[in-house]
Coordinates of C-alpha atoms in Angstrom, one line a residue:
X178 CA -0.4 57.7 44.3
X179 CA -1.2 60.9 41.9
X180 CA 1.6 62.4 39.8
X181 CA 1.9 65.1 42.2
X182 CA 2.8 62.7 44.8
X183 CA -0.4 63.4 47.1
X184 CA -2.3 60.1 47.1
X185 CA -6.2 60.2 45.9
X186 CA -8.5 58.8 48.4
X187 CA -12.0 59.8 49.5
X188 CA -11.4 62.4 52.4
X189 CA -14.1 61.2 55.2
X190 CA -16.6 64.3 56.7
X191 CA -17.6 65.1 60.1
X192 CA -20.6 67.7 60.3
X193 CA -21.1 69.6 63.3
X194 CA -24.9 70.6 64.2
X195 CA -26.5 72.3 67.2
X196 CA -27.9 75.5 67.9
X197 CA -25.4 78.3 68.5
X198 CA -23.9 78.9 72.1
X199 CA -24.5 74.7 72.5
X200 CA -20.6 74.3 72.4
X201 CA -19.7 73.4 68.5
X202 CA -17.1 75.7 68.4
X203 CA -15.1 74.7 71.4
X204 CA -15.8 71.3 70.5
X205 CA -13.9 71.9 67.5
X206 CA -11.0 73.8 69.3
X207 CA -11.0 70.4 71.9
X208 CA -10.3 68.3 68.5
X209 CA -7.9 70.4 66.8
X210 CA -6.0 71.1 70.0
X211 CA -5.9 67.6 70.6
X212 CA -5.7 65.6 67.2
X213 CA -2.6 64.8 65.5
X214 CA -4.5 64.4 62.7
X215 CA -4.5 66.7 59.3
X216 CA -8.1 68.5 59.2
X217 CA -9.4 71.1 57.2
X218 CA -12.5 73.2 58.4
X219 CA -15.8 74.6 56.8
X220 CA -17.2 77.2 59.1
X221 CA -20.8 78.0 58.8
X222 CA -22.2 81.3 60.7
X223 CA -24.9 83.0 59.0
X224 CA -23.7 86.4 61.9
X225 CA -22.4 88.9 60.0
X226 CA -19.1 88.7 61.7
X227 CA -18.0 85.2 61.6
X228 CA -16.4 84.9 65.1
X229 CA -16.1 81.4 64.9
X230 CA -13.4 81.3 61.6
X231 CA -11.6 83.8 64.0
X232 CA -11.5 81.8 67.1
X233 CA -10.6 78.6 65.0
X234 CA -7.7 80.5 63.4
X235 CA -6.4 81.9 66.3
X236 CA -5.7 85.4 66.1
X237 CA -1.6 85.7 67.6
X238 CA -0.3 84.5 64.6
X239 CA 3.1 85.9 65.9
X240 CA 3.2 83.4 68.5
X241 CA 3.5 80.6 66.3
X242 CA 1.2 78.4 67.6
X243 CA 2.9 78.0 71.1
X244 CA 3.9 79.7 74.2
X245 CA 7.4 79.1 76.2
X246 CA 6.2 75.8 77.4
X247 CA 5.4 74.2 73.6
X248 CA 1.7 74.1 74.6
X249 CA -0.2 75.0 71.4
X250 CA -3.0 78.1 72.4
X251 CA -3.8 78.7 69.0
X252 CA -5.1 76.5 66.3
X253 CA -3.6 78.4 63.0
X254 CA -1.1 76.0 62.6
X255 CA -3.3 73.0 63.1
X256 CA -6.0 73.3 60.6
X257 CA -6.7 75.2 57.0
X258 CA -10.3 77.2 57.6
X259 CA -12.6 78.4 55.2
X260 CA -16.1 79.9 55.4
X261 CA -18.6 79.3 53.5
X262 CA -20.1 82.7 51.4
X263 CA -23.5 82.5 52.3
X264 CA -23.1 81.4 55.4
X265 CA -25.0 78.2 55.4
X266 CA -24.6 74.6 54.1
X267 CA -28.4 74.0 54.1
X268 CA -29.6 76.9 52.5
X269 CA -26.9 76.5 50.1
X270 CA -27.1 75.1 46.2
X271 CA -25.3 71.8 46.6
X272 CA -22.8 73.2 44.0
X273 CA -22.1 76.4 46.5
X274 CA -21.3 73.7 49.2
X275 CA -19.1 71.4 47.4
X276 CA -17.3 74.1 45.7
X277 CA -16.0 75.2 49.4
X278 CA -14.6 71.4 49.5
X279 CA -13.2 71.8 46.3
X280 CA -11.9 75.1 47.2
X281 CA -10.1 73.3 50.5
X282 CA -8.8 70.1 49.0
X283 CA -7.5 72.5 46.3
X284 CA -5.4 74.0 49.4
X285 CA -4.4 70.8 50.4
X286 CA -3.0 70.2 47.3
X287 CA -1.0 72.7 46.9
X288 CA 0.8 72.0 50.4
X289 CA 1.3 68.4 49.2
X290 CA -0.7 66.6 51.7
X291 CA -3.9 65.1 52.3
X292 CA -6.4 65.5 55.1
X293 CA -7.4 62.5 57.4
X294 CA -10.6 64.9 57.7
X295 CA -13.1 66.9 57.0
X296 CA -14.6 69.5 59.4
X297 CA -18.1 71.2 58.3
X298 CA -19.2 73.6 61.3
X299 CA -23.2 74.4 61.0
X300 CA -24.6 77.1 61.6
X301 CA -26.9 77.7 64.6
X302 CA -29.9 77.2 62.6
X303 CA -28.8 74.8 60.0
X304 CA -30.8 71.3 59.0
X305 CA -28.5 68.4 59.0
X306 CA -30.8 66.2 56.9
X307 CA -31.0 68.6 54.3
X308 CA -26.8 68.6 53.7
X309 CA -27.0 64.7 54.2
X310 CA -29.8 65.2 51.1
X311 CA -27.4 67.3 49.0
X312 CA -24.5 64.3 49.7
X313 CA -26.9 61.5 48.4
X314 CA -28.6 63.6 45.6
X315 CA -25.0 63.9 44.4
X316 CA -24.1 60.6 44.6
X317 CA -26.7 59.6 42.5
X318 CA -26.1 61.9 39.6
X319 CA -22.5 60.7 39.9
X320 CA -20.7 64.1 41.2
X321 CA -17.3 64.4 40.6
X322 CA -17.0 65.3 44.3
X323 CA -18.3 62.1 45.9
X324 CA -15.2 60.2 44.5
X325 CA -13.2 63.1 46.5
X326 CA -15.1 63.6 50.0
X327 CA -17.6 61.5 51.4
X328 CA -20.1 62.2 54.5
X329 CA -19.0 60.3 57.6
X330 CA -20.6 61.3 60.7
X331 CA -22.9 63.5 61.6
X332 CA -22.4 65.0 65.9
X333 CA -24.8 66.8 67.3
X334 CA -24.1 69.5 70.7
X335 CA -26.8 69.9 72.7
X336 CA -27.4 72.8 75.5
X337 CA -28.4 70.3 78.2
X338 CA -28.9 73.3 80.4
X339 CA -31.6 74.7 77.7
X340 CA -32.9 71.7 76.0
X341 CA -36.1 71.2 78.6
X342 CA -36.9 75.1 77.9
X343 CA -35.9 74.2 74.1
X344 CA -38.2 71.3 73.7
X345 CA -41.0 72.9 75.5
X346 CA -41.0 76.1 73.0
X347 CA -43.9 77.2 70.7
X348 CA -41.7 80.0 69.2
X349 CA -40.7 79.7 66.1
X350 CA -36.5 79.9 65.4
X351 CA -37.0 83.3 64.2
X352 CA -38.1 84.6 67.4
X353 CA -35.4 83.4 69.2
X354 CA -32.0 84.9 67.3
X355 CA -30.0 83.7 70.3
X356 CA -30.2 80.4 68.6
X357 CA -28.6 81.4 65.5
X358 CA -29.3 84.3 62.9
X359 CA -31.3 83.7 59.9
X360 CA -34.0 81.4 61.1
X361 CA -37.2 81.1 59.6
X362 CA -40.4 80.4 61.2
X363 CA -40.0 76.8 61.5
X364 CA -40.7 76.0 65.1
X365 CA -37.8 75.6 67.4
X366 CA -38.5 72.5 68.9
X367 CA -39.1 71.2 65.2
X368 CA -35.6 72.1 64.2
X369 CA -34.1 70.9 67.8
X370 CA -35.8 67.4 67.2
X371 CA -34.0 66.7 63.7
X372 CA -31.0 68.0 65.0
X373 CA -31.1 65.2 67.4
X374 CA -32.4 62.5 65.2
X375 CA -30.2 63.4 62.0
X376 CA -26.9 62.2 64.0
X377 CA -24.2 60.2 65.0
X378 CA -23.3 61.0 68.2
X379 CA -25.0 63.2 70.4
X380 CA -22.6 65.4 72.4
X381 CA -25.0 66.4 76.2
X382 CA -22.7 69.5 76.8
X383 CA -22.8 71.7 79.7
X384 CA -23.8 68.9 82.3
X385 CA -21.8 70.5 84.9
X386 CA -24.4 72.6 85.3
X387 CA -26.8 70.1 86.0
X388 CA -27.3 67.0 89.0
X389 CA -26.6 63.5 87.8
X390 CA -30.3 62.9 87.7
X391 CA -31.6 65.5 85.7
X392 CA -28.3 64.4 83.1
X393 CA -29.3 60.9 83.3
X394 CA -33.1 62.0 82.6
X395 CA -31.5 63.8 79.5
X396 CA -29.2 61.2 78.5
X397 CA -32.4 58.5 78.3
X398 CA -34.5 60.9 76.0
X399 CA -31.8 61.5 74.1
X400 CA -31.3 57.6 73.4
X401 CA -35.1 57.6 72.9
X402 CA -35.1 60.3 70.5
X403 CA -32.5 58.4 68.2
X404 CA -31.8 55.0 69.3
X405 CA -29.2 54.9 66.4
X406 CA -26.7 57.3 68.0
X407 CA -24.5 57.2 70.9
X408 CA -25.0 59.8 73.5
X409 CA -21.9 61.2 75.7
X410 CA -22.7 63.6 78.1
X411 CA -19.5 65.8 78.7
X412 CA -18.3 69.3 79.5
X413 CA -16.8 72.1 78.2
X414 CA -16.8 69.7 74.9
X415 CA -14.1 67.7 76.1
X416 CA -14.8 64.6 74.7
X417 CA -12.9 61.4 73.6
X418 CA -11.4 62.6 69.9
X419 CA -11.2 59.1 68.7
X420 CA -14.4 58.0 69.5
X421 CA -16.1 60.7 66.9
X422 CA -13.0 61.8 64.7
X423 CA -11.0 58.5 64.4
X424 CA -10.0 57.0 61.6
X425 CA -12.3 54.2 63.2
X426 CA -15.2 56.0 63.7
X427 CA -18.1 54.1 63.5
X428 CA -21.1 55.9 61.8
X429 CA -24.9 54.7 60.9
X430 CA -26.9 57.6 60.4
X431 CA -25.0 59.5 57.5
X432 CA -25.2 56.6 55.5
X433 CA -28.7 57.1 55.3
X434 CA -31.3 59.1 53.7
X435 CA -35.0 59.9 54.9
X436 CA -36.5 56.7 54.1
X437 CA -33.7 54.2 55.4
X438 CA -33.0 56.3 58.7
X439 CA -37.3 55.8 59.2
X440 CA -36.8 52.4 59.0
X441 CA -33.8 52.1 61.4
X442 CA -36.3 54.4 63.9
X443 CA -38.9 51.7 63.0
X444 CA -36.4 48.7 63.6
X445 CA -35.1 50.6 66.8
X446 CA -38.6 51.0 68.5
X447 CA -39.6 47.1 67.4
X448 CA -36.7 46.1 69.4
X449 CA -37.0 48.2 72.6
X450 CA -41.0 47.6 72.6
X451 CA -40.1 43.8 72.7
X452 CA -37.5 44.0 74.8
X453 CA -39.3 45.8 77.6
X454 CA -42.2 43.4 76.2
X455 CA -39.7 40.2 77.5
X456 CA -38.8 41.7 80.5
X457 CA -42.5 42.6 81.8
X458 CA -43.2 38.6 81.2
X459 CA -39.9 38.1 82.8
X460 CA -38.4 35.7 79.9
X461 CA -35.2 34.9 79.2
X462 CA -35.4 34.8 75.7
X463 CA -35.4 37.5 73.2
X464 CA -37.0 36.8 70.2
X465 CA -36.8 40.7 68.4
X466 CA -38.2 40.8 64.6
X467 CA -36.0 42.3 62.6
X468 CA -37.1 43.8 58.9
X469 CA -34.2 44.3 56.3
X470 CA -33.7 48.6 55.9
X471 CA -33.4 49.6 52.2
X472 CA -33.3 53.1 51.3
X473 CA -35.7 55.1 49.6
X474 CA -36.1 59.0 48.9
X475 CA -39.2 61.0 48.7
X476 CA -38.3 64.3 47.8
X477 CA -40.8 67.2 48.5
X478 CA -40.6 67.8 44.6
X479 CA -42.2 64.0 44.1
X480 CA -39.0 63.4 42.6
X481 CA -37.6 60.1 43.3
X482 CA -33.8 59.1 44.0
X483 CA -32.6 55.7 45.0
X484 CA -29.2 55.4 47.3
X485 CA -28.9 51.9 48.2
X486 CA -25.0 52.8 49.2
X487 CA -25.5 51.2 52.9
X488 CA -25.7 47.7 52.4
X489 CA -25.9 46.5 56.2
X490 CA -28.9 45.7 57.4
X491 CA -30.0 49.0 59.5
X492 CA -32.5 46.8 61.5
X493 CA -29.7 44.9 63.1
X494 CA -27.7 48.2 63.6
X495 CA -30.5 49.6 65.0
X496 CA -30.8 47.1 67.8
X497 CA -27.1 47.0 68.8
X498 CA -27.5 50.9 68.9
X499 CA -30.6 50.6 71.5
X500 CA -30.0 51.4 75.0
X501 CA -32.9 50.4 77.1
X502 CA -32.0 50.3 80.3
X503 CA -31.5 54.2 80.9
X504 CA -35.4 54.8 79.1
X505 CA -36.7 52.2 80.8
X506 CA -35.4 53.3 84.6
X507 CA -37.4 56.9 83.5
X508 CA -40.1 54.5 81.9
X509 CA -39.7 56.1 78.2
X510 CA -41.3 53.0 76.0
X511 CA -41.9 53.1 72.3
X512 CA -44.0 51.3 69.5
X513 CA -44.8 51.2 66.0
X514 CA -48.7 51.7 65.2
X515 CA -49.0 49.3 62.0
X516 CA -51.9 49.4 60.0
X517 CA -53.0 48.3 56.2
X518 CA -55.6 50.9 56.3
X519 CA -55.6 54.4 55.3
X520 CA -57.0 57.1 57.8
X521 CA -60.5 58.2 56.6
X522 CA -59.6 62.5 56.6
X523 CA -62.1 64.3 58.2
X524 CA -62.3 61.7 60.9
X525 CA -59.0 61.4 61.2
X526 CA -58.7 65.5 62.5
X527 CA -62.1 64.8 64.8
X528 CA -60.7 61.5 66.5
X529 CA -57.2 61.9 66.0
X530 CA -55.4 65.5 65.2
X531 CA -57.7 67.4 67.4
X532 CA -56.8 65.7 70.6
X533 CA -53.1 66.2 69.6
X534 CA -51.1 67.7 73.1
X535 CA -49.4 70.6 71.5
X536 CA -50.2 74.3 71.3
X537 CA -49.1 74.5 67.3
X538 CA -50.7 72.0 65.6
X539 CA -51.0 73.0 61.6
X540 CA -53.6 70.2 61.0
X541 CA -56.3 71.8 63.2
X542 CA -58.2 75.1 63.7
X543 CA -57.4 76.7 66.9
X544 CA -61.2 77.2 67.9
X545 CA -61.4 73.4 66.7
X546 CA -59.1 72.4 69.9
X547 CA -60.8 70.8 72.8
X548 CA -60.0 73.1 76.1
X549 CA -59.6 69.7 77.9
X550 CA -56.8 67.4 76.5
X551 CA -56.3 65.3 80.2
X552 CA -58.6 62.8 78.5
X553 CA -56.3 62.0 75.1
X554 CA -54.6 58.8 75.7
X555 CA -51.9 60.7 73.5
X556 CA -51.1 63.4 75.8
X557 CA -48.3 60.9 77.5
X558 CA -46.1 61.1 74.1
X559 CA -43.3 62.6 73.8
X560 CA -42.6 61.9 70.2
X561 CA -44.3 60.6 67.4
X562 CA -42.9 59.9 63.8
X563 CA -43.6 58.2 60.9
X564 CA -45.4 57.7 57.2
X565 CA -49.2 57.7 57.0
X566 CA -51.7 56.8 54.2
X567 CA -55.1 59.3 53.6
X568 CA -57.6 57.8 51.7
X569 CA -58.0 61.1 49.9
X570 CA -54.7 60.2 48.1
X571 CA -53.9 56.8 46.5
X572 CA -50.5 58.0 45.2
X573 CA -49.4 60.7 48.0
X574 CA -47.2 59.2 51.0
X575 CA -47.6 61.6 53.7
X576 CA -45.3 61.8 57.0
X577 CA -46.7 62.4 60.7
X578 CA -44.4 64.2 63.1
X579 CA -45.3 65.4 66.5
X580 CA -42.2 66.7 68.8
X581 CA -43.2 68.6 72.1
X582 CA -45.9 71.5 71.3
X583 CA -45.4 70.8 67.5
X584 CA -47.7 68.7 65.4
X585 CA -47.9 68.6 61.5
X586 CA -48.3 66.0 58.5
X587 CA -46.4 66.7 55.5
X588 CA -46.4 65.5 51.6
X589 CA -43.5 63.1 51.4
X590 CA -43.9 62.1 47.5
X591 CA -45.3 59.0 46.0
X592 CA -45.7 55.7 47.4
X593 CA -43.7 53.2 45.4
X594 CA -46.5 51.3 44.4
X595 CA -47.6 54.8 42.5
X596 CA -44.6 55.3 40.2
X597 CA -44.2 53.4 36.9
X598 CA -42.2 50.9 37.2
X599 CA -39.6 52.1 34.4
X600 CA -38.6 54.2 37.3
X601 CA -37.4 52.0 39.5
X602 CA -34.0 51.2 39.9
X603 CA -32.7 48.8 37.4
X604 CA -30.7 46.7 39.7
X605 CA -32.2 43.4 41.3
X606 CA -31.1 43.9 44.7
X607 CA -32.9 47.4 45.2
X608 CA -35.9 46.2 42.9
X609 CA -36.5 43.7 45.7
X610 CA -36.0 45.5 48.5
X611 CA -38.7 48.2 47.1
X612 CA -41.0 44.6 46.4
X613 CA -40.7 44.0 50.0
X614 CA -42.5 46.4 51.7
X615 CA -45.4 45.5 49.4
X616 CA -48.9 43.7 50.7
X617 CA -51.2 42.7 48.3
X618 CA -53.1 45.4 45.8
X619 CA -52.1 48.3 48.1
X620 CA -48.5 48.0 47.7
X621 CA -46.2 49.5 50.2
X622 CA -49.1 52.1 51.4
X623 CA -49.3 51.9 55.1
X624 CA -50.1 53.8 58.0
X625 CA -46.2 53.4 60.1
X626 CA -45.8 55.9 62.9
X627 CA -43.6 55.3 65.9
X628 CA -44.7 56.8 69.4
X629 CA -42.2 57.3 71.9
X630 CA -43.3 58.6 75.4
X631 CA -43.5 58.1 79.2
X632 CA -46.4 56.0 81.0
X633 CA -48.4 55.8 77.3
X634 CA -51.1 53.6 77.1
X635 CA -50.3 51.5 73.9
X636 CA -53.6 50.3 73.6
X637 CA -56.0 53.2 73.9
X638 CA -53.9 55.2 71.4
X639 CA -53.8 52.8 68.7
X640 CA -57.8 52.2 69.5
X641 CA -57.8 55.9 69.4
X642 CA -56.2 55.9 65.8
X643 CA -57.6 52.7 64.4
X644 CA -61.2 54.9 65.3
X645 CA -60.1 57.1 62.2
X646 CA -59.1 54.1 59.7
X647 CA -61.4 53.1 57.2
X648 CA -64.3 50.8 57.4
X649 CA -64.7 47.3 55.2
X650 CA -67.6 49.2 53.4
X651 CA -65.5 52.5 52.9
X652 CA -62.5 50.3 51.7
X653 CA -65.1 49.1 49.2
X654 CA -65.9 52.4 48.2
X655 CA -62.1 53.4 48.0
X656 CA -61.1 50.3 45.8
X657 CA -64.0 51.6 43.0
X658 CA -62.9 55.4 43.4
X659 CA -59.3 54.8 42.6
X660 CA -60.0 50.9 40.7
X661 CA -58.2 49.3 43.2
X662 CA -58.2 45.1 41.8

């Protein structure tokens, strides 16, 4: 116990995500209503009026909380709510954001109690990897804060009435304000996708207003989309509180960052490609190949910060977490495409990037399209995902992701192999997790991309992309460009 009698323990986080009108608000009106646990809330709302810090608060503060029969209609008395000033966590400087924790544990404090949790509402638009970022960047530099709070789960609320029409967009967020104000021109179905992935639990809200079919269709991309979460289709928000905002909780993907939750996706697909492998051979056996997850960050900056605070091994998580049976009935497969080769460029975009299915790809000329893509053995994907090696870069790690009519590749930082070593983590453990991903004189470079999809013909796209690697002779020539030994 502290001297002022409230006891000093790390207060856990739940962040809400999910594009506005999904259902995060009366989500968190479900939990307040029904939780006899002590929460404080975080709103986010980049709208100039923030209705949702209203609605959370209650507005008949003269009721007291209650009408003649003792049922609570108002949450005033059930939470303490603050907003955040700019109105979003992402867009935030991490010291904006923590200071609104500061500012409601300092509330806390001075009612003499501590809260079993943590509420941080999102706005609309908001990027959940990018505040899981800010909570591992500042547990690396050793913020006071982490000893205080500490990110917990991450739920996500989907629209199930929307999400078809969502997935399918080519507009980018700005264009569609409905979503949330203050979006950029990141594509919708971009933003929709890490929503998704970047979670916890994924809340399918709305399905009253869908048949069981189309909810179950919904409920086995969902679990293809991010094997690592549980999905719970539900209504109106009304959800089990305990199973998200329990002290039991149980939570993989916020104790990740970008590198470890990859590998959990890579573990994940391993598992589900060999189950459905074992069950087209009709074995009884299941022999799944499991790698060991260790986390590693590549910042956009090429700065590099090591989190090793999830100790489990995120391949075994991974496979517990996978739910086959729904993808499989609505024959969504996945695999990883594994290579020790890196993609020769320009062939690459002829073979490869130009026979991408989406209307926005960034890698590719418009005029350079093909105006027949029934021919691309990728056209059956639904998602793709994953870190790729160019030979026009020995040091640059670059990151593939394809989501409905979105396609781009992205500069994800160095590969390990390419920093000095004196900037590697000092401890063993982490030292030898890095050391594991390495093969041969090429380190951990790698071509590593997961493809998720319906009917795909595993086969003919990897022949497709293995047309764009590197031959023995160009390898040659690559080893004397960059004196490879």
């Amino acid at each position: 116990m502290s001297g002022d009698g409230v006891e000093a323990r790390s207060v856990p986080v739940s962040m809400l995500s999910g594009f506005l009108g999904a259902g995060k608000t009366t989500l968190l009106r479900h939990l307040l209503q029904q939780s006899d646990l002590k929460i404080g809330c975080i709103v986010n709302d980049v709208a100039s009026v923030n209705i949702d810090a209203k609605l959370i608060r209650g507005t008949d503060k003269s009721s007291g909380g209650g009408d003649e029969s003792g049922k609570k209609n108002s949450t005033a008395d059930l939470t303490d709510t603050i907003e955040l000033a700019n109105g979003c966590a992402c867009c935030s400087i991490a010291d904006e954001l923590f200071d609104s924790f500061e500012n409601l544990l300092n509330i806390a404090k001075k009612r003499g109690i501590v809260y079993d949790r943590i509420v941080l509402e999102n706005s609309g638009v908001a990027e959940p990897q990018n505040i899981r970022d800010q909570f591992n960047d500042a547990r690396a530099v050793g913020h006071p804060l982490v000893e205080k709070v500490h990110l917990d789960t991450l739920v996500t609320v989907v629209d199930s009435a929307t999400f078809i029409k969502d997935y399918s967009s080519k507009a980018p967020v700005a264009a569609r304000p409905e979503l949330g104000e203050g979006g950029g021109m990141r594509p919708v179905v971009d933003l929709l996708v890490e929503q998704i992935e970047c979670a916890d639990f994924i809340l399918l809200n709305k399905c009253d207003l869908l048949d069981e079919k189309t909810v179950e269709s919904l409920e086995a991309i969902m679990t293809s989309l991010n094997p690592l979460a549980r999905v719970i289709p539900c209504e109106h928000g009304n959800v089990e509180i305990d199973e998200m905002f329990g002290r039991e909780a149980a939570a993989l993907v916020s104790a990740l960052n970008t590198e470890a939750h990859h590998r959990g996706s890579v573990a994940a697909a391993k598992a589900a490609h060999d189950e459905k492998k074992n069950e087209h051979h009709h074995e009884h056996h299941h022999e799944h190949h499991h790698e060991h997850h260790h986390e590693h960050h590549h910042d956009h900056d090429h700065k590099h910060h090591h989190h090793h605070h999830h100790d489990d091994d995120c391949s075994e998580c991974a496979s517990k977490r996978q739910k086959t049976t729904a993808a499989s009935r609505f024959g969504i497969v996945s695999f990883v495409y594994e290579r020790r080769k890196p993609f020769h460029p320009q062939r690459l975009k002829d073979l490869v990037l130009r026979w991408m299915p989406v209307t926005h790809n960034k890698e590719v000329e418009k005029h350079d399209m093909p105006d027949d893509l029934s021919e691309s053995p990728i056209k059956t994907v639904l998602r793709s995902k994953g870190f790729m090696w160019i030979s026009n870069s020995h040091s640059t790690a670059f990151y593939w992701s394809h989501a409905g009519q979105h396609f781009e590749i992205r500069d994800e930082g160095e590969w390990w192999a390419a920093v000095p070593e004196n900037e590697w983590p000092e401890d063993e453990a982490p030292k030898q997790s890095i050391l594991a991903d390495f093969d041969g004189v090429y380190g951990d470079r790698r071509q590593e991309i997961v493809f998720i999809g319906a009917g795909m013909d595993e086969e003919a796209i990897c022949k497709q992309l293995d047309s764009a690697l590197l031959t023995d002779e160009e390898m040659g020539q690559y080893n004397t460009q960059y004196n490879v030994k």
